[in-house]
Every structure is written in structure tokens, then in C-alpha cells.
mmCIF file of C-alpha atoms and ligand atoms in Angstrom:
data_model
loop_
_atom_site.group_PDB
_atom_site.id
_atom_site.type_symbol
_atom_site.label_atom_id
_atom_site.label_comp_id
_atom_site.label_asym_id
_atom_site.label_seq_id
_atom_site.Cartn_x
_atom_site.Cartn_y
_atom_site.Cartn_z
ATOM 1 C CA MET A 1 128.759 109.374 95.276
ATOM 2 C CA ALA A 2 126.918 111.698 94.273
ATOM 3 C CA ASN A 3 124.941 114.735 96.522
ATOM 4 C CA ARG A 4 120.980 113.150 95.937
ATOM 5 C CA HIS A 5 122.709 109.959 97.649
ATOM 6 C CA LEU A 6 122.961 112.050 100.750
ATOM 7 C CA LEU A 7 121.262 111.433 103.816
ATOM 8 C CA PRO A 8 120.518 113.527 106.118
ATOM 9 C CA ARG A 9 120.857 114.497 109.677
ATOM 10 C CA ASN A 10 120.160 112.114 112.747
ATOM 11 C CA THR A 11 117.361 113.796 114.748
ATOM 12 C CA GLU A 12 117.909 113.383 118.504
ATOM 13 C CA ALA A 13 115.402 113.710 121.529
ATOM 14 C CA TYR A 14 116.241 113.959 125.151
ATOM 15 C CA GLY A 15 114.440 114.586 128.541
ATOM 16 C CA GLY A 16 111.202 113.863 127.887
ATOM 17 C CA ASP A 17 111.002 115.155 124.059
ATOM 18 C CA PHE A 18 109.777 113.731 121.165
ATOM 19 C CA PRO A 19 112.123 113.065 118.410
ATOM 20 C CA LEU A 20 111.652 114.012 114.685
ATOM 21 C CA CYS A 21 111.936 111.605 111.317
ATOM 22 C CA PRO A 22 115.202 112.880 110.653
ATOM 23 C CA TRP A 23 113.681 112.416 106.509
ATOM 24 C CA CYS A 24 109.886 114.439 106.545
ATOM 25 C CA LYS A 25 110.787 115.700 110.093
ATOM 26 C CA GLU A 26 107.441 114.158 111.314
ATOM 27 C CA PRO A 27 107.185 113.670 114.976
ATOM 28 C CA PRO A 28 106.587 109.192 114.161
ATOM 29 C CA TYR A 29 103.712 109.620 117.176
ATOM 30 C CA SER A 30 102.125 106.182 115.979
ATOM 31 C CA LEU A 31 105.181 104.320 115.194
ATOM 32 C CA ALA A 32 105.105 100.768 117.078
ATOM 33 C CA LEU A 33 108.333 99.398 117.461
ATOM 34 C CA PRO A 34 108.304 94.953 117.349
ATOM 35 C CA LEU A 35 109.555 94.013 120.975
ATOM 36 C CA ASP A 36 111.933 91.673 119.822
ATOM 37 C CA ALA A 37 114.036 94.037 118.513
ATOM 38 C CA VAL A 38 114.132 96.086 121.062
ATOM 39 C CA LEU A 39 115.504 93.370 123.759
ATOM 40 C CA ALA A 40 117.988 92.492 121.659
ATOM 41 C CA HIS A 41 118.910 96.408 121.146
ATOM 42 C CA LEU A 42 118.335 95.982 125.056
ATOM 43 C CA GLN A 43 120.582 92.994 125.310
ATOM 44 C CA ARG A 44 123.600 94.995 123.692
ATOM 45 C CA GLY A 45 123.737 98.023 126.505
ATOM 46 C CA PHE A 46 120.984 100.757 127.383
ATOM 47 C CA ASP A 47 123.972 102.652 125.870
ATOM 48 C CA HIS A 48 125.504 100.736 123.115
ATOM 49 C CA TRP A 49 125.923 103.409 120.108
ATOM 50 C CA VAL A 50 124.358 102.228 117.077
ATOM 51 C CA GLU A 51 126.563 102.437 113.832
ATOM 52 C CA ARG A 52 125.566 103.895 110.664
ATOM 53 C CA SER A 53 127.455 103.555 107.245
ATOM 54 C CA ASP A 54 128.190 106.842 104.896
ATOM 55 C CA ASP A 55 125.747 104.362 102.234
ATOM 56 C CA GLY A 56 123.273 104.187 104.830
ATOM 57 C CA SER A 57 123.586 100.581 106.096
ATOM 58 C CA THR A 58 123.580 100.402 109.742
ATOM 59 C CA ASP A 59 124.302 97.257 112.738
ATOM 60 C CA ALA A 60 120.919 98.761 114.738
ATOM 61 C CA ASP A 61 118.596 95.926 116.374
ATOM 62 C CA ILE A 62 116.029 98.531 115.822
ATOM 63 C CA VAL A 63 114.911 99.216 112.215
ATOM 64 C CA CYS A 64 111.763 100.707 111.175
ATOM 65 C CA ASP A 65 109.744 103.230 108.458
ATOM 66 C CA CYS A 66 108.043 106.301 109.454
ATOM 67 C CA PRO A 67 104.305 105.583 109.780
ATOM 68 C CA SER A 68 104.580 109.546 107.903
ATOM 69 C CA CYS A 69 106.684 109.384 104.623
ATOM 70 C CA ALA A 70 107.912 105.587 105.391
ATOM 71 C CA LYS A 71 111.229 106.057 105.045
ATOM 72 C CA PRO A 72 113.175 103.509 107.274
ATOM 73 C CA PHE A 73 115.334 104.963 110.202
ATOM 74 C CA ALA A 74 117.086 103.273 112.795
ATOM 75 C CA VAL A 75 116.471 103.819 116.629
ATOM 76 C CA ALA A 76 119.109 104.416 119.056
ATOM 77 C CA LEU A 77 117.414 103.829 122.738
ATOM 78 C CA LYS A 78 119.622 105.129 125.054
ATOM 79 C CA SER A 79 118.836 106.089 129.165
ATOM 80 C CA SER A 80 118.843 110.293 128.735
ATOM 81 C CA GLY A 81 116.637 110.023 125.668
ATOM 82 C CA VAL A 82 116.909 108.937 121.374
ATOM 83 C CA ALA A 83 118.768 109.345 118.499
ATOM 84 C CA LEU A 84 117.135 108.694 115.509
ATOM 85 C CA LEU A 85 119.279 107.531 112.512
ATOM 86 C CA PRO A 86 118.492 107.698 108.629
ATOM 87 C CA VAL A 87 119.124 103.900 106.809
ATOM 88 C CA ARG A 88 118.633 102.716 103.226
ATOM 89 C CA THR A 89 116.684 99.894 103.012
ATOM 90 C CA ALA A 90 118.257 96.384 101.156
ATOM 91 C CA ALA A 91 115.900 98.179 97.859
ATOM 92 C CA ASP A 92 117.699 101.600 98.217
ATOM 93 C CA LEU A 93 121.352 99.907 98.263
ATOM 94 C CA ARG A 94 120.720 97.743 95.425
ATOM 95 C CA LEU A 95 118.739 100.536 92.939
ATOM 96 C CA MET A 96 121.934 103.124 93.711
ATOM 97 C CA GLU A 97 124.590 100.179 92.566
ATOM 98 C CA GLY A 98 122.427 99.758 89.927
ATOM 99 C CA ARG A 99 121.711 96.344 90.471
ATOM 100 C CA PRO A 100 118.228 95.233 90.012
HETATM 101 ZN ZN1 LIG B 1 109.253 110.649 107.469
#
């Protein structure tokens, strides 16, 4: 896979710090999480670790678009804080595979 397809690093925030978008590094203050996604995440266990593959697909229940740059990331809520994992949209994956 070419370097231009590499994903940025995850961002994490613990101890009450506010996380930064892994794509644009802005704090997504106005991000709203869908309650059904939060409940699905919690149902799997508060400290269930969210998986993210190298191709950018994820098993995360909570996937949001950054309010600043509109790129998608998965939200992993933990009892100690939060991690934001950059992911790919279905459209991104199709584009990278050369499919319409
Ligand atoms: Zn962003």
C-alpha cells in the first residue's frame, strides 16, 4: 500500500484531558455522539478495546466525522479516558481499491 494511504496515529486523552482529532489535531469540541452508538459501545464492556485494521476499517460502534475537517474517526471510551482512531469511510475504501 502506498505511503499516501497511511493513516495518522491514534490520539488519546486521559485524566480529563480533551482529545484531538487524529487527522487535523483540532479538539472536536462540538462533536455529538449518537446515543445508540454509545450504548452499543458500553454494552461490549467499557474497556473493550476497539480494533482498527491497517486498511482503516474498524469494529468500532462509535464512528464520527470530525466537526473541523470532516474526516472519520472511531471513538474508544475507556474508564480512564478516550482514544480517537482514524478510520476510512466505505467510499474511501472503494476509491483506494479502484472500485466505483
Ligand atoms: Zn479533524
